[in-house]
């Protein structure tokens, strides 16, 4: 290797080494702009930095515009918030319940008592009054309605359990909410929250008539009224399933139902009753349902739905027992389990069931 080449190699190494060792920082503003920068220094008034892409001359930005300064922890190769600006903290609505998360991913739910130069005084039901260094704070945000505290960790609140596998509960959609429900692949329903008490749905559900083996295609609407008797503890609902079933001949269907749900969103039990007719033949007695939901972890709930369906035949009932689970995701739920038919001749011992629900629009 020539002496000339060694000099060039050494020069390149000396130039590149500082670039590799220099921390990559992230500057986040209140407007949502995010920039990769090299932070030189900051104080309560200003932050001084150079842009990472061009490493141009030193820039200055008022801290009143800065939400967070994010540093790169080179030892652990993980990101952490090294500084939360006073402007950011003072901009938070401290009258509500807040979620404070530290760089060690410790979570506190409560209220900010005071904001000091170096610390934040926080009151939490779990820990009482605690003083948290500013440099240890990752983020502070208003606790969303769908967040709850469970065993010291934040759980996502269960989406409104407006139904179990299929049968309705005493909970309803809020105004502006739209949800899509699929059950057994062929059942498709969409629901619209008109007000906080009234919703309207429509669904298609092609299936085979178990008695004649004809292909039937119901096209139905499902108005529903739901209201709390005791908020988040006891709810009542009533509604109807109205429409036409297309097949070899058109058949009208009309069903009225009511449901009483005891419990909160995560753990509840519902008793339902319904009465209706199909193709001009009316049930001899009401149909009944007993369903339940029991949350056992952050993402999983146990689920059961049990039906006793009255038919137009004298003293004839069809029964369905079920056990399963519901997986909770930020953008939907997945239901799965098995049904055990009772009173159906030549029916399978059990049948798997699968369904999911997706919120199409969240309440503002």
Tab-separated table of C-alpha atoms in Angstrom:
chain	number	residue	atom	x	y	z
A	1	UNK	CA	0.000	0.000	0.000
A	2	UNK	CA	1.506	3.311	-1.038
A	3	UNK	CA	2.276	6.036	1.481
A	4	UNK	CA	0.042	8.420	-0.493
A	5	UNK	CA	-2.968	6.065	-0.210
A	6	UNK	CA	-2.399	5.611	3.529
A	7	UNK	CA	-2.526	9.368	4.044
A	8	UNK	CA	-5.849	9.608	2.186
A	9	UNK	CA	-7.264	6.662	4.160
A	10	UNK	CA	-6.230	8.203	7.471
A	11	UNK	CA	-7.726	11.547	6.466
A	12	UNK	CA	-11.034	9.925	5.504
A	13	UNK	CA	-11.145	8.040	8.790
A	14	UNK	CA	-10.522	11.214	10.768
A	15	UNK	CA	-13.336	12.997	8.890
A	16	UNK	CA	-15.877	10.162	9.115
A	17	UNK	CA	-15.283	9.158	12.730
A	18	UNK	CA	-16.886	12.278	14.276
A	19	UNK	CA	-19.880	11.852	11.984
A	20	UNK	CA	-20.403	8.274	13.137
A	21	UNK	CA	-20.034	9.169	16.794
A	22	UNK	CA	-22.169	12.296	16.712
A	23	UNK	CA	-25.623	11.678	18.170
A	24	UNK	CA	-28.638	11.942	15.915
A	25	UNK	CA	-31.262	14.055	17.653
A	26	UNK	CA	-34.885	14.737	16.811
A	27	UNK	CA	-36.629	18.063	17.243
A	28	UNK	CA	-40.427	17.934	17.511
A	29	UNK	CA	-42.538	21.106	17.357
A	30	UNK	CA	-46.094	21.786	18.512
A	31	UNK	CA	-47.183	21.938	14.877
A	32	UNK	CA	-46.105	18.311	14.430
A	33	UNK	CA	-42.948	18.990	12.395
A	34	UNK	CA	-40.129	16.530	13.074
A	35	UNK	CA	-36.519	17.251	12.074
A	36	UNK	CA	-33.304	15.234	12.396
A	37	UNK	CA	-30.799	17.612	13.915
A	38	UNK	CA	-27.642	17.882	15.988
A	39	UNK	CA	-28.507	19.676	19.225
A	40	UNK	CA	-25.707	21.983	20.395
A	41	UNK	CA	-27.418	23.371	23.506
A	42	UNK	CA	-30.760	24.509	24.860
A	43	UNK	CA	-32.209	26.464	27.763
A	44	UNK	CA	-35.649	27.680	28.826
A	45	UNK	CA	-35.724	30.263	26.031
A	46	UNK	CA	-34.066	28.757	22.937
A	47	UNK	CA	-32.622	25.613	21.394
A	48	UNK	CA	-29.505	25.785	19.157
A	49	UNK	CA	-28.997	23.081	16.561
A	50	UNK	CA	-27.635	22.134	13.149
A	51	UNK	CA	-29.652	20.235	10.573
A	52	UNK	CA	-28.395	16.671	10.191
A	53	UNK	CA	-28.710	16.545	6.397
A	54	UNK	CA	-26.623	19.622	5.635
A	55	UNK	CA	-24.727	20.360	8.899
A	56	UNK	CA	-25.083	24.016	7.971
A	57	UNK	CA	-24.533	26.962	10.271
A	58	UNK	CA	-26.020	27.008	13.754
A	59	UNK	CA	-29.783	27.572	13.916
A	60	UNK	CA	-31.908	28.921	16.745
A	61	UNK	CA	-35.540	28.147	17.632
A	62	UNK	CA	-37.610	29.507	20.493
A	63	UNK	CA	-38.534	26.867	23.074
A	64	UNK	CA	-42.144	28.077	22.976
A	65	UNK	CA	-42.395	26.301	19.614
A	66	UNK	CA	-40.791	23.043	20.833
A	67	UNK	CA	-42.795	20.086	22.080
A	68	UNK	CA	-39.962	17.568	22.624
A	69	UNK	CA	-36.249	17.137	22.116
A	70	UNK	CA	-35.410	13.492	21.425
A	71	UNK	CA	-31.867	12.220	21.913
A	72	UNK	CA	-30.246	9.006	20.739
A	73	UNK	CA	-28.964	6.801	23.547
A	74	UNK	CA	-25.878	5.313	21.887
A	75	UNK	CA	-25.164	2.784	24.643
A	76	UNK	CA	-28.551	1.098	24.465
A	77	UNK	CA	-29.310	2.152	20.898
A	78	UNK	CA	-32.773	3.274	22.021
A	79	UNK	CA	-34.465	6.635	21.890
A	80	UNK	CA	-35.450	8.608	24.941
A	81	UNK	CA	-36.826	12.063	25.577
A	82	UNK	CA	-34.088	14.017	27.306
A	83	UNK	CA	-36.110	17.162	27.708
A	84	UNK	CA	-39.742	18.183	27.867
A	85	UNK	CA	-40.107	21.912	27.402
A	86	UNK	CA	-41.934	24.151	29.844
A	87	UNK	CA	-44.093	25.387	26.974
A	88	UNK	CA	-45.205	21.827	26.301
A	89	UNK	CA	-46.001	21.125	29.954
A	90	UNK	CA	-47.846	24.411	30.467
A	91	UNK	CA	-49.882	23.821	27.307
A	92	UNK	CA	-51.429	20.642	28.770
A	93	UNK	CA	-54.922	20.862	30.227
A	94	UNK	CA	-54.088	19.996	33.830
A	95	UNK	CA	-57.743	20.040	34.898
A	96	UNK	CA	-58.233	16.551	33.473
A	97	UNK	CA	-56.720	13.169	34.256
A	98	UNK	CA	-53.257	12.826	32.673
A	99	UNK	CA	-51.029	9.941	31.637
A	100	UNK	CA	-47.336	10.578	32.350
A	101	UNK	CA	-44.799	8.132	30.922
A	102	UNK	CA	-41.128	8.209	31.912
A	103	UNK	CA	-38.124	7.233	29.810
A	104	UNK	CA	-38.034	3.934	31.757
A	105	UNK	CA	-41.634	3.332	30.569
A	106	UNK	CA	-43.098	3.808	34.040
A	107	UNK	CA	-46.685	5.031	33.783
A	108	UNK	CA	-48.462	7.386	36.183
A	109	UNK	CA	-52.113	8.344	35.902
A	110	UNK	CA	-53.289	11.385	37.844
A	111	UNK	CA	-52.815	15.141	37.921
A	112	UNK	CA	-49.935	17.609	37.670
A	113	UNK	CA	-49.727	19.606	40.914
A	114	UNK	CA	-46.915	21.963	39.906
A	115	UNK	CA	-44.187	22.418	37.285
A	116	UNK	CA	-40.739	23.404	38.540
A	117	UNK	CA	-37.538	24.189	36.635
A	118	UNK	CA	-36.163	20.670	37.077
A	119	UNK	CA	-39.098	18.578	38.325
A	120	UNK	CA	-42.815	17.982	37.917
A	121	UNK	CA	-44.948	17.382	41.007
A	122	UNK	CA	-47.462	14.659	40.148
A	123	UNK	CA	-50.301	13.122	42.169
A	124	UNK	CA	-51.269	9.536	41.345
A	125	UNK	CA	-53.750	7.264	43.098
A	126	UNK	CA	-51.204	4.461	42.914
A	127	UNK	CA	-48.153	6.309	44.275
A	128	UNK	CA	-49.548	9.443	45.907
A	129	UNK	CA	-47.444	12.594	45.497
A	130	UNK	CA	-44.267	12.023	43.511
A	131	UNK	CA	-41.568	14.370	42.212
A	132	UNK	CA	-40.398	13.397	38.724
A	133	UNK	CA	-37.264	14.948	37.155
A	134	UNK	CA	-38.035	16.710	33.893
A	135	UNK	CA	-35.267	14.848	32.067
A	136	UNK	CA	-36.932	11.562	33.014
A	137	UNK	CA	-40.284	12.436	31.384
A	138	UNK	CA	-41.004	10.877	28.010
A	139	UNK	CA	-44.469	12.327	27.438
A	140	UNK	CA	-47.520	13.705	29.191
A	141	UNK	CA	-50.940	13.558	27.584
A	142	UNK	CA	-54.588	13.846	28.488
A	143	UNK	CA	-55.912	10.417	29.391
A	144	UNK	CA	-58.160	9.256	26.576
A	145	UNK	CA	-61.586	7.823	27.386
A	146	UNK	CA	-60.366	4.450	26.153
A	147	UNK	CA	-57.495	4.173	28.662
A	148	UNK	CA	-57.810	2.576	32.088
A	149	UNK	CA	-55.286	1.691	34.775
A	150	UNK	CA	-54.985	-2.005	35.656
A	151	UNK	CA	-52.358	-3.323	38.068
A	152	UNK	CA	-50.143	-0.311	37.489
A	153	UNK	CA	-50.192	-0.506	33.686
A	154	UNK	CA	-52.316	1.252	31.103
A	155	UNK	CA	-54.924	-0.907	29.413
A	156	UNK	CA	-56.839	0.179	26.375
A	157	UNK	CA	-60.489	0.474	27.302
A	158	UNK	CA	-62.660	-2.171	25.711
A	159	UNK	CA	-64.538	-0.790	22.690
A	160	UNK	CA	-68.212	-0.424	23.497
A	161	UNK	CA	-69.466	-4.025	23.693
A	162	UNK	CA	-72.571	-3.395	21.609
A	163	UNK	CA	-72.771	-7.111	20.841
A	164	UNK	CA	-71.313	-10.467	21.819
A	165	UNK	CA	-70.755	-13.007	19.030
A	166	UNK	CA	-73.942	-11.750	17.434
A	167	UNK	CA	-76.680	-10.884	19.937
A	168	UNK	CA	-76.895	-7.249	21.113
A	169	UNK	CA	-76.078	-5.894	24.554
A	170	UNK	CA	-77.406	-2.920	26.481
A	171	UNK	CA	-74.576	-0.713	25.214
A	172	UNK	CA	-74.954	1.381	22.063
A	173	UNK	CA	-72.838	3.537	19.766
A	174	UNK	CA	-72.243	7.208	20.470
A	175	UNK	CA	-73.153	9.960	18.034
A	176	UNK	CA	-70.845	9.936	15.019
A	177	UNK	CA	-69.471	6.442	15.597
A	178	UNK	CA	-69.574	3.962	12.714
A	179	UNK	CA	-68.723	0.288	13.083
A	180	UNK	CA	-68.521	-2.726	10.805
A	181	UNK	CA	-69.211	-6.248	12.056
A	182	UNK	CA	-68.520	-9.534	10.311
A	183	UNK	CA	-69.621	-12.930	11.605
A	184	UNK	CA	-68.915	-16.296	9.977
A	185	UNK	CA	-67.578	-14.481	6.890
A	186	UNK	CA	-71.015	-14.172	5.247
A	187	UNK	CA	-72.678	-11.961	7.857
A	188	UNK	CA	-71.923	-8.290	7.173
A	189	UNK	CA	-73.388	-5.446	9.218
A	190	UNK	CA	-72.650	-1.731	9.426
A	191	UNK	CA	-73.970	0.479	12.229
A	192	UNK	CA	-74.219	4.260	12.488
A	193	UNK	CA	-74.473	6.191	15.745
A	194	UNK	CA	-77.122	8.824	15.017
A	195	UNK	CA	-77.218	10.170	18.589
A	196	UNK	CA	-75.727	8.991	21.864
A	197	UNK	CA	-78.898	6.957	22.392
A	198	UNK	CA	-79.975	5.883	18.903
A	199	UNK	CA	-78.179	3.970	16.167
A	200	UNK	CA	-79.186	2.473	12.830
A	201	UNK	CA	-77.692	-0.535	11.136
A	202	UNK	CA	-78.091	-2.600	7.988
A	203	UNK	CA	-76.834	-6.056	7.095
A	204	UNK	CA	-76.663	-8.824	4.521
A	205	UNK	CA	-76.497	-12.449	5.612
A	206	UNK	CA	-76.808	-15.140	2.912
A	207	UNK	CA	-77.407	-18.597	4.419
A	208	UNK	CA	-79.020	-21.961	3.744
A	209	UNK	CA	-82.433	-22.693	5.232
A	210	UNK	CA	-81.735	-25.678	7.535
A	211	UNK	CA	-85.173	-27.137	6.765
A	212	UNK	CA	-85.455	-26.723	2.985
A	213	UNK	CA	-81.788	-26.092	2.011
A	214	UNK	CA	-82.849	-23.053	-0.019
A	215	UNK	CA	-80.357	-20.183	-0.271
A	216	UNK	CA	-81.749	-17.180	1.582
A	217	UNK	CA	-80.512	-13.586	1.413
A	218	UNK	CA	-81.810	-11.296	4.190
A	219	UNK	CA	-81.599	-7.553	3.560
A	220	UNK	CA	-82.428	-5.941	6.878
A	221	UNK	CA	-82.253	-2.750	8.924
A	222	UNK	CA	-81.558	-2.752	12.654
A	223	UNK	CA	-82.618	0.360	14.624
A	224	UNK	CA	-81.488	0.332	18.256
A	225	UNK	CA	-82.069	2.537	21.297
A	226	UNK	CA	-79.642	2.181	24.223
A	227	UNK	CA	-79.249	4.184	27.406
A	228	UNK	CA	-77.543	3.846	30.797
A	229	UNK	CA	-79.649	3.420	33.913
A	230	UNK	CA	-76.490	3.625	36.033
A	231	UNK	CA	-73.503	4.899	34.033
A	232	UNK	CA	-71.045	2.125	33.160
A	233	UNK	CA	-72.891	-0.319	35.421
A	234	UNK	CA	-76.400	-1.029	34.187
A	235	UNK	CA	-77.651	-0.427	30.639
A	236	UNK	CA	-80.859	-1.138	28.765
A	237	UNK	CA	-81.462	-1.362	25.034
A	238	UNK	CA	-84.292	-2.140	22.672
A	239	UNK	CA	-84.483	-2.495	18.949
A	240	UNK	CA	-85.799	-4.335	15.947
A	241	UNK	CA	-84.689	-6.370	12.971
A	242	UNK	CA	-86.841	-5.500	9.969
A	243	UNK	CA	-86.597	-6.385	6.299
A	244	UNK	CA	-87.035	-8.940	3.561
A	245	UNK	CA	-85.447	-12.319	2.995
A	246	UNK	CA	-84.926	-13.130	-0.688
A	247	UNK	CA	-84.979	-16.751	-1.831
A	248	UNK	CA	-87.287	-18.878	-3.957
A	249	UNK	CA	-89.917	-16.486	-2.674
A	250	UNK	CA	-89.762	-13.256	-0.751
A	251	UNK	CA	-90.332	-13.540	2.974
A	252	UNK	CA	-90.687	-10.642	5.374
A	253	UNK	CA	-89.066	-10.725	8.781
A	254	UNK	CA	-89.840	-8.655	11.863
A	255	UNK	CA	-88.255	-9.080	15.264
A	256	UNK	CA	-88.383	-6.842	18.335
A	257	UNK	CA	-85.945	-7.333	21.192
A	258	UNK	CA	-84.798	-5.916	24.490
A	259	UNK	CA	-81.565	-6.388	26.421
A	260	UNK	CA	-80.464	-5.614	29.979
A	261	UNK	CA	-76.712	-5.478	30.629
A	262	UNK	CA	-75.194	-5.445	34.089
A	263	UNK	CA	-71.519	-4.488	34.362
A	264	UNK	CA	-68.949	-2.228	32.723
A	265	UNK	CA	-67.376	-2.465	29.279
A	266	UNK	CA	-64.798	-5.015	30.352
A	267	UNK	CA	-66.947	-7.353	32.439
A	268	UNK	CA	-70.678	-7.686	31.962
A	269	UNK	CA	-73.579	-10.075	31.568
A	270	UNK	CA	-76.718	-9.559	29.455
A	271	UNK	CA	-80.179	-11.040	29.450
A	272	UNK	CA	-82.108	-10.604	26.206
A	273	UNK	CA	-85.632	-11.339	25.055
A	274	UNK	CA	-87.085	-11.176	21.567
A	275	UNK	CA	-90.252	-11.932	19.702
A	276	UNK	CA	-91.017	-11.895	16.016
A	277	UNK	CA	-92.157	-13.580	12.862
A	278	UNK	CA	-90.744	-14.888	9.622
A	279	UNK	CA	-92.671	-15.360	6.379
A	280	UNK	CA	-96.014	-14.657	8.017
A	281	UNK	CA	-95.477	-17.230	10.772
A	282	UNK	CA	-95.017	-15.902	14.279
A	283	UNK	CA	-93.134	-17.505	17.126
A	284	UNK	CA	-95.219	-19.323	19.672
A	285	UNK	CA	-93.187	-17.838	22.531
A	286	UNK	CA	-90.379	-15.319	23.104
A	287	UNK	CA	-86.763	-16.214	22.399
A	288	UNK	CA	-84.178	-15.729	25.142
A	289	UNK	CA	-80.452	-15.056	25.296
A	290	UNK	CA	-77.892	-15.054	28.085
A	291	UNK	CA	-74.467	-13.651	27.205
A	292	UNK	CA	-71.359	-12.532	29.023
A	293	UNK	CA	-67.998	-10.838	28.588
A	294	UNK	CA	-65.132	-11.169	31.079
A	295	UNK	CA	-61.821	-9.445	30.443
A	296	UNK	CA	-58.835	-11.458	31.689
A	297	UNK	CA	-55.839	-9.571	30.258
A	298	UNK	CA	-54.860	-6.441	28.382
A	299	UNK	CA	-55.869	-7.925	25.026
A	300	UNK	CA	-58.138	-10.874	25.817
A	301	UNK	CA	-61.693	-11.311	27.075
A	302	UNK	CA	-63.643	-14.510	27.576
A	303	UNK	CA	-66.925	-14.522	25.648
A	304	UNK	CA	-70.100	-16.575	25.823
A	305	UNK	CA	-73.461	-16.342	24.073
A	306	UNK	CA	-76.326	-18.743	24.681
A	307	UNK	CA	-79.599	-18.669	22.750
A	308	UNK	CA	-82.983	-20.318	23.185
A	309	UNK	CA	-84.909	-19.624	19.978
A	310	UNK	CA	-88.635	-20.169	19.757
A	311	UNK	CA	-90.047	-21.335	16.414
A	312	UNK	CA	-93.500	-21.231	14.847
A	313	UNK	CA	-93.952	-24.876	15.670
A	314	UNK	CA	-95.741	-25.715	18.895
A	315	UNK	CA	-93.351	-26.331	21.802
A	316	UNK	CA	-90.298	-26.379	19.525
A	317	UNK	CA	-87.133	-24.593	20.557
A	318	UNK	CA	-83.670	-24.408	19.076
A	319	UNK	CA	-80.762	-23.907	21.408
A	320	UNK	CA	-77.185	-22.719	20.921
A	321	UNK	CA	-74.500	-22.694	23.596
A	322	UNK	CA	-71.125	-21.073	23.001
A	323	UNK	CA	-67.770	-20.377	24.610
A	324	UNK	CA	-64.939	-18.347	23.133
A	325	UNK	CA	-62.755	-15.293	23.448
A	326	UNK	CA	-62.330	-11.776	22.115
A	327	UNK	CA	-58.948	-10.278	21.252
A	328	UNK	CA	-58.822	-6.494	21.628
A	329	UNK	CA	-56.718	-4.413	19.258
A	330	UNK	CA	-56.463	-0.608	18.978
A	331	UNK	CA	-58.404	-0.717	15.715
A	332	UNK	CA	-60.852	-3.546	16.250
A	333	UNK	CA	-61.732	-6.815	17.930
A	334	UNK	CA	-61.554	-10.459	16.864
A	335	UNK	CA	-64.051	-13.026	18.214
A	336	UNK	CA	-63.498	-16.773	18.041
A	337	UNK	CA	-64.948	-19.835	19.733
A	338	UNK	CA	-67.276	-22.805	19.299
A	339	UNK	CA	-71.077	-23.176	19.196
A	340	UNK	CA	-72.888	-26.246	20.463
A	341	UNK	CA	-76.320	-26.666	18.809
A	342	UNK	CA	-79.136	-28.139	20.880
A	343	UNK	CA	-82.380	-29.476	19.413
A	344	UNK	CA	-81.230	-29.665	15.791
A	345	UNK	CA	-81.410	-33.125	14.241
A	346	UNK	CA	-78.363	-34.297	12.280
A	347	UNK	CA	-76.417	-31.257	13.477
A	348	UNK	CA	-72.714	-31.387	14.195
A	349	UNK	CA	-71.628	-31.783	17.794
A	350	UNK	CA	-70.067	-28.351	17.676
A	351	UNK	CA	-69.311	-25.675	15.123
A	352	UNK	CA	-66.415	-23.153	15.120
A	353	UNK	CA	-67.340	-19.497	14.930
A	354	UNK	CA	-65.309	-16.471	13.942
A	355	UNK	CA	-66.089	-12.778	13.719
A	356	UNK	CA	-64.539	-9.342	13.933
A	357	UNK	CA	-65.546	-5.717	14.382
A	358	UNK	CA	-63.851	-2.590	13.076
A	359	UNK	CA	-64.537	1.053	13.993
A	360	UNK	CA	-64.843	2.975	10.739
A	361	UNK	CA	-65.067	6.346	12.358
A	362	UNK	CA	-64.212	7.458	15.902
A	363	UNK	CA	-66.124	10.011	17.845
A	364	UNK	CA	-64.427	13.364	17.756
